[in-house]
Tab-separated table of C-alpha atoms in Angstrom:
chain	number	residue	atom	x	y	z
A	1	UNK	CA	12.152	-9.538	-5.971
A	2	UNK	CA	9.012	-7.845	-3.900
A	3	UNK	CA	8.776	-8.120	-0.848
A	4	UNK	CA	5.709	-10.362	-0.097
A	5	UNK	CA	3.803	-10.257	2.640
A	6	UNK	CA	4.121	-13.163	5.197
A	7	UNK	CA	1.593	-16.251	4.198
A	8	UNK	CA	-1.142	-15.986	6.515
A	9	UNK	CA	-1.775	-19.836	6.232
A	10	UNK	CA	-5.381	-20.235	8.943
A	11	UNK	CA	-6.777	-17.427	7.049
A	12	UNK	CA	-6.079	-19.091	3.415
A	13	UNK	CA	-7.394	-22.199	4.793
A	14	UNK	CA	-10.253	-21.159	6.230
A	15	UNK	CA	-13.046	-20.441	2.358
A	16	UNK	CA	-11.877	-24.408	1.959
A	17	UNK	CA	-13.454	-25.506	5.306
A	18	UNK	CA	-16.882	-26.361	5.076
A	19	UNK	CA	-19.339	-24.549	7.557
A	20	UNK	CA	-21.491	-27.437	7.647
A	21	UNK	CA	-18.416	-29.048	9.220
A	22	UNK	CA	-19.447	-30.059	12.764
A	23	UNK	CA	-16.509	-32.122	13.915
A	24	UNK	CA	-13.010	-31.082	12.791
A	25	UNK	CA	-9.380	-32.340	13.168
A	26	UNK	CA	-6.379	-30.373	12.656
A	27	UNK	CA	-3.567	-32.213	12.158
A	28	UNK	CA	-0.858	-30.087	13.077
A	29	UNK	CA	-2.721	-27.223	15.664
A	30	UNK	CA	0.136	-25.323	16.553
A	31	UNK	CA	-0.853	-22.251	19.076
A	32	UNK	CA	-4.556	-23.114	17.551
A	33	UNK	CA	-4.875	-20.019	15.239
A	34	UNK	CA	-6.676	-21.622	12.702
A	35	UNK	CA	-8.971	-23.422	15.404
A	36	UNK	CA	-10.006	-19.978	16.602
A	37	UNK	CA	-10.648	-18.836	12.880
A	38	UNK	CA	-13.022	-21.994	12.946
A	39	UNK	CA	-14.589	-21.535	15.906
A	40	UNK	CA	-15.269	-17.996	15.665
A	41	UNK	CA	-16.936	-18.815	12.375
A	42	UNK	CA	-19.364	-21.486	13.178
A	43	UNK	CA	-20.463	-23.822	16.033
A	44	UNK	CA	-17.654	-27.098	15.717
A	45	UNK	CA	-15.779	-29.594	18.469
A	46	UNK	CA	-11.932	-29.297	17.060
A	47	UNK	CA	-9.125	-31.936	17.616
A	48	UNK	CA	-5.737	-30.832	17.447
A	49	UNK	CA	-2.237	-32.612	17.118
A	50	UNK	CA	0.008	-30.967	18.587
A	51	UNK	CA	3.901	-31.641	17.655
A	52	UNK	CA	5.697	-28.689	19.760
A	53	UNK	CA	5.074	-28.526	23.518
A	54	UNK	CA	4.760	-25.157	23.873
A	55	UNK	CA	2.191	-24.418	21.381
A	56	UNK	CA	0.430	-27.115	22.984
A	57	UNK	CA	-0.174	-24.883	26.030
A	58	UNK	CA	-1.732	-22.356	23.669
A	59	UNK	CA	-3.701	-24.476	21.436
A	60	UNK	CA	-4.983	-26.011	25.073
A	61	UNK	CA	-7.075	-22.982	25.624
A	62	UNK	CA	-8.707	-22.840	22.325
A	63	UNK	CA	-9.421	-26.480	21.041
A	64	UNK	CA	-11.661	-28.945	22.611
A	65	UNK	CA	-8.884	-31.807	22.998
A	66	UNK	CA	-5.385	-31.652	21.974
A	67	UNK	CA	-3.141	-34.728	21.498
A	68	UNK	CA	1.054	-33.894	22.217
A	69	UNK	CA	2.177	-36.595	19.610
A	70	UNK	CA	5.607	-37.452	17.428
A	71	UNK	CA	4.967	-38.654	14.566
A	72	UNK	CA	8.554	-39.685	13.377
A	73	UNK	CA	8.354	-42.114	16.197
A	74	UNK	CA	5.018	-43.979	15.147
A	75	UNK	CA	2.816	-42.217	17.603
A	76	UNK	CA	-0.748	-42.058	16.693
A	77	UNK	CA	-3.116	-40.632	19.292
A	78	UNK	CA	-5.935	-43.036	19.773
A	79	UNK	CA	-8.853	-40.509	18.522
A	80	UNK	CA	-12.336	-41.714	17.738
A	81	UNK	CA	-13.815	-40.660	14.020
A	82	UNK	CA	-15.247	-39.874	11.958
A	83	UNK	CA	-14.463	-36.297	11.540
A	84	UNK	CA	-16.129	-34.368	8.963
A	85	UNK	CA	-13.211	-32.453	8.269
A	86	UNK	CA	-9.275	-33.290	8.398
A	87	UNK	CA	-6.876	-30.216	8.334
A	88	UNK	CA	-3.290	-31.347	7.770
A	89	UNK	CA	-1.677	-27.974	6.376
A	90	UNK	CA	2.580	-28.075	6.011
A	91	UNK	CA	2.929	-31.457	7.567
A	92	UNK	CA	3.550	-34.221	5.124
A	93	UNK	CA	6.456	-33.139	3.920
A	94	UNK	CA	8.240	-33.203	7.078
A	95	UNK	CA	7.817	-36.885	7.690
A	96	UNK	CA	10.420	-39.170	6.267
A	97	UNK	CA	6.725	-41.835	5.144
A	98	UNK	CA	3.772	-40.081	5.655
A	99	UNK	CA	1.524	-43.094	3.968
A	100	UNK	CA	1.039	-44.609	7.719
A	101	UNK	CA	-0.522	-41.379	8.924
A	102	UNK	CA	-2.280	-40.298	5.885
A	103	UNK	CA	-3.624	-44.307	6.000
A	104	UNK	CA	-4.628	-43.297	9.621
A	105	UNK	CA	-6.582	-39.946	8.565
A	106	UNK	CA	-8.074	-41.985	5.932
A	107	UNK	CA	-10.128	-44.337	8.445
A	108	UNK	CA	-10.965	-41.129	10.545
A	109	UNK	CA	-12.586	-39.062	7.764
A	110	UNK	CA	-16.468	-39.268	7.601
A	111	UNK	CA	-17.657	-40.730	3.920
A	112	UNK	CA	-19.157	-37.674	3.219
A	113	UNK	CA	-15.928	-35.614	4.918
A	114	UNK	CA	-13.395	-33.571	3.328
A	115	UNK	CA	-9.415	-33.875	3.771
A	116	UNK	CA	-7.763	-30.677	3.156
A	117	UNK	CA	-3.604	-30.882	3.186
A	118	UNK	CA	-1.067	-28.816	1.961
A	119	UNK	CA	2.719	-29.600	0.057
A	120	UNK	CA	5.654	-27.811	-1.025
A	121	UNK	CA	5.638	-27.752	-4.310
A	122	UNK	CA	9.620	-29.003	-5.853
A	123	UNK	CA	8.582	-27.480	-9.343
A	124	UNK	CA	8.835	-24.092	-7.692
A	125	UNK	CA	11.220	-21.757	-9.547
A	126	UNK	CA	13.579	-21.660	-6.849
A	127	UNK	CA	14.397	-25.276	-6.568
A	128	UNK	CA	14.325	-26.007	-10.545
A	129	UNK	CA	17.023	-22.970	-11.214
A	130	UNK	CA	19.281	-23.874	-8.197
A	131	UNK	CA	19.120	-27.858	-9.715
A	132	UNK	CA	20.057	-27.070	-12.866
A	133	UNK	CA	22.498	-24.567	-11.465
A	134	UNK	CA	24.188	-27.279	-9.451
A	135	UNK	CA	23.739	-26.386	-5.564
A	136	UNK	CA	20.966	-26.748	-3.074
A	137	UNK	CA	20.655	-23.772	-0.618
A	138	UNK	CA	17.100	-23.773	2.408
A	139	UNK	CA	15.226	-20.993	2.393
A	140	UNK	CA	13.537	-18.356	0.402
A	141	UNK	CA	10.328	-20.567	-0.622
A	142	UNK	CA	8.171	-23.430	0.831
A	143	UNK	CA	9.987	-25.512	-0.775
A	144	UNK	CA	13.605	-25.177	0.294
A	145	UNK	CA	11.979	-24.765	4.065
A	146	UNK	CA	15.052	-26.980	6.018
A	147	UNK	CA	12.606	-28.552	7.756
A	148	UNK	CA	11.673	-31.001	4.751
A	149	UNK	CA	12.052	-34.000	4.470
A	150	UNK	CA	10.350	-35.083	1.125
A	151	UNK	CA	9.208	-33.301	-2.159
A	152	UNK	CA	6.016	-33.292	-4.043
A	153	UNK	CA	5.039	-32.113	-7.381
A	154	UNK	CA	1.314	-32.293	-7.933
A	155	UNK	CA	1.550	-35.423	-9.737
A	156	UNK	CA	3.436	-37.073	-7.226
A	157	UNK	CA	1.483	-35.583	-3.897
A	158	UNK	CA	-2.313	-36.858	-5.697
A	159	UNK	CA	-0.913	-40.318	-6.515
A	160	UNK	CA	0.069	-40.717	-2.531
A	161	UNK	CA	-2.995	-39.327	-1.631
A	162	UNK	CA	-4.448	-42.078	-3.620
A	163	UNK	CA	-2.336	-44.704	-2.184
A	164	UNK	CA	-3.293	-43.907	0.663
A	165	UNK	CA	-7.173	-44.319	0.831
A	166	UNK	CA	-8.262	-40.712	-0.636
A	167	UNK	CA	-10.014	-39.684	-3.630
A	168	UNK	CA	-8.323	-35.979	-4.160
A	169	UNK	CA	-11.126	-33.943	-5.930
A	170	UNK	CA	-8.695	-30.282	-6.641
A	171	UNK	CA	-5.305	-29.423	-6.529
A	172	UNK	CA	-5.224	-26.353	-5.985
A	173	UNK	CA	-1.919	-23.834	-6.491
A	174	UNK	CA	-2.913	-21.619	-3.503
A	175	UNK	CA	0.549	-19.629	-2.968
A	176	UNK	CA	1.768	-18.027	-6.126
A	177	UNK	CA	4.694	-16.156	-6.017
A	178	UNK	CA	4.031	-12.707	-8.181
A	179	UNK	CA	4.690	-12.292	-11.485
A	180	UNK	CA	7.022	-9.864	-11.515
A	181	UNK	CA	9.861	-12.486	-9.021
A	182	UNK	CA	9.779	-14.631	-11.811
A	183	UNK	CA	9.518	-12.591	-15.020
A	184	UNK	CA	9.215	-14.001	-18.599
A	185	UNK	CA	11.029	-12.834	-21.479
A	186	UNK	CA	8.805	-11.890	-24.716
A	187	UNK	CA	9.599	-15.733	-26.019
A	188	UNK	CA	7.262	-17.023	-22.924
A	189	UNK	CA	11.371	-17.968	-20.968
A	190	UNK	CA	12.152	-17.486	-17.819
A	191	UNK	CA	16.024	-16.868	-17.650
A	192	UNK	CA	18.921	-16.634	-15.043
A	193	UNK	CA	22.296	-16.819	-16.381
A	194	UNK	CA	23.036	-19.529	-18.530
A	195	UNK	CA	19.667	-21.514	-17.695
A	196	UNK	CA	16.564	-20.730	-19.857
A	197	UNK	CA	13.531	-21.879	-18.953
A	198	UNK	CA	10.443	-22.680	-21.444
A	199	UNK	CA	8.582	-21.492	-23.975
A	200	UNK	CA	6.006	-21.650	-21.032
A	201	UNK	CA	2.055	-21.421	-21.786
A	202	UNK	CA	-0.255	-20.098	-18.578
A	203	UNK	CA	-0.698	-23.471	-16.500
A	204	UNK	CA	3.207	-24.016	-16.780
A	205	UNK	CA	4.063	-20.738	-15.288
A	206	UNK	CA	1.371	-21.211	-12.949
A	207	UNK	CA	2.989	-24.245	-11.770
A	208	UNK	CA	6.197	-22.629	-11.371
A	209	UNK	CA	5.558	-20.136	-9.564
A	210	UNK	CA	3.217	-22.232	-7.260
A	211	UNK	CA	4.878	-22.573	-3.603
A	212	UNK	CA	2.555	-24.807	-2.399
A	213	UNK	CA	-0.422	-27.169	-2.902
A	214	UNK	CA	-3.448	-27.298	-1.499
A	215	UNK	CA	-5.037	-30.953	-2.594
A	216	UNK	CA	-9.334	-31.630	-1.402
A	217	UNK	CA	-9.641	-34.983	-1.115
A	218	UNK	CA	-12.669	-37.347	0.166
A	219	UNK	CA	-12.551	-40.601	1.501
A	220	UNK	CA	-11.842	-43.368	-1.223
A	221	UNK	CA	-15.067	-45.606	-1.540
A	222	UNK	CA	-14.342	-49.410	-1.083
């Protein structure tokens, strides 16, 4: 396989956030590099979550507020919407139910505001071969990152977004693994050992080779 350059999430995120955006919450800030992205960009207040105390300190000196929370044990940060703007990039899938926090975004986002959040996508390559190959190794995609604790594929990651008082608008496969990692035969198959995989047509391979998701959503109407 090539080797791929890291995934500079804050700067992939950034085209999707609108400039008109004047009040913004990021859902999980880290040292605040995709706050300073933001802020360098255009005049907005940012929010931050902050899950790791140590980034906190960072993110401190960039955002406007930052809330230490843990999520796992039910903590939600008593913020004030609406925002026009809700950033939750690679945090979903690391809560065992994330419909009590995405419920919770869903009452801070502004009617006319825009959700963006990102998902490991299970129909990656890498976790479809190793499943039909019988063993379940972390690492080496979005995906298999130990750190999650539930699996999308776009089907299922829209229909919680939905259940959970969003109306997602694009779906988005924003990290594609290169061609050449995942290779198809003349056929249209992608093969490893024993395991053959298609005939494939463009969107299919897309979708395979997609790490992750990146889902724009609004704010349901009621």
């Amino acid at each position: 396989m090539t080797m791929e350059t890291p995934f500079d999430v804050a700067s992939a995120l950034l085209p999707y956030i609108p400039v008109s955006a004047r009040r913004l919450l990021d859902c999980a800030c880290g040292d605040g590099s995709l706050s300073r992205l933001i802020k360098a960009r255009t005049d907005v207040t940012v929010a931050g979550l902050a899950h790791d105390t140590e980034a906190a300190g960072a993110a401190e000196t960039i955002l406007d507020q930052v809330f230490p929370v843990n999520l796992e044990c039910g903590e939600l940060p008593d913020i004030k919407g609406p925002f026009d703007c809700i950033v939750c990039a690679g945090l979903i899938a690391r809560l065992r139910d994330p419909k009590p926090f995405l419920t919770w975004l869903a009452l801070r986002l502004s009617p006319d505001g825009l959700l963006l959040v990102t998902a490991p996508n299970l129909q990656h390559f890498s976790a479809v071969m190793m499943i039909a190959e019988g063993r379940w190794t972390h690492g080496g995609c979005a995906a298999l990152d130990r750190r999650n604790l539930r699996f999308f594929t776009a089907y299922e990651l829209l229909r919680l977004l939905r259940e959970t008082g969003f109306d997602p608008r694009k779906c988005l496969a924003w990290h594609i693994a290169p061609e050449e990692d995942w290779p198809l035969d003349a056929e249209g198959y992608y093969r490893s050992g024993r395991i053959a995989l298609g005939p494939l047509n463009d969107e299919e391979y897309k979708a395979f080779r997609c790490e992750e998701y990146l889902v724009l959503a609004t704010r349901a109407k009621q």
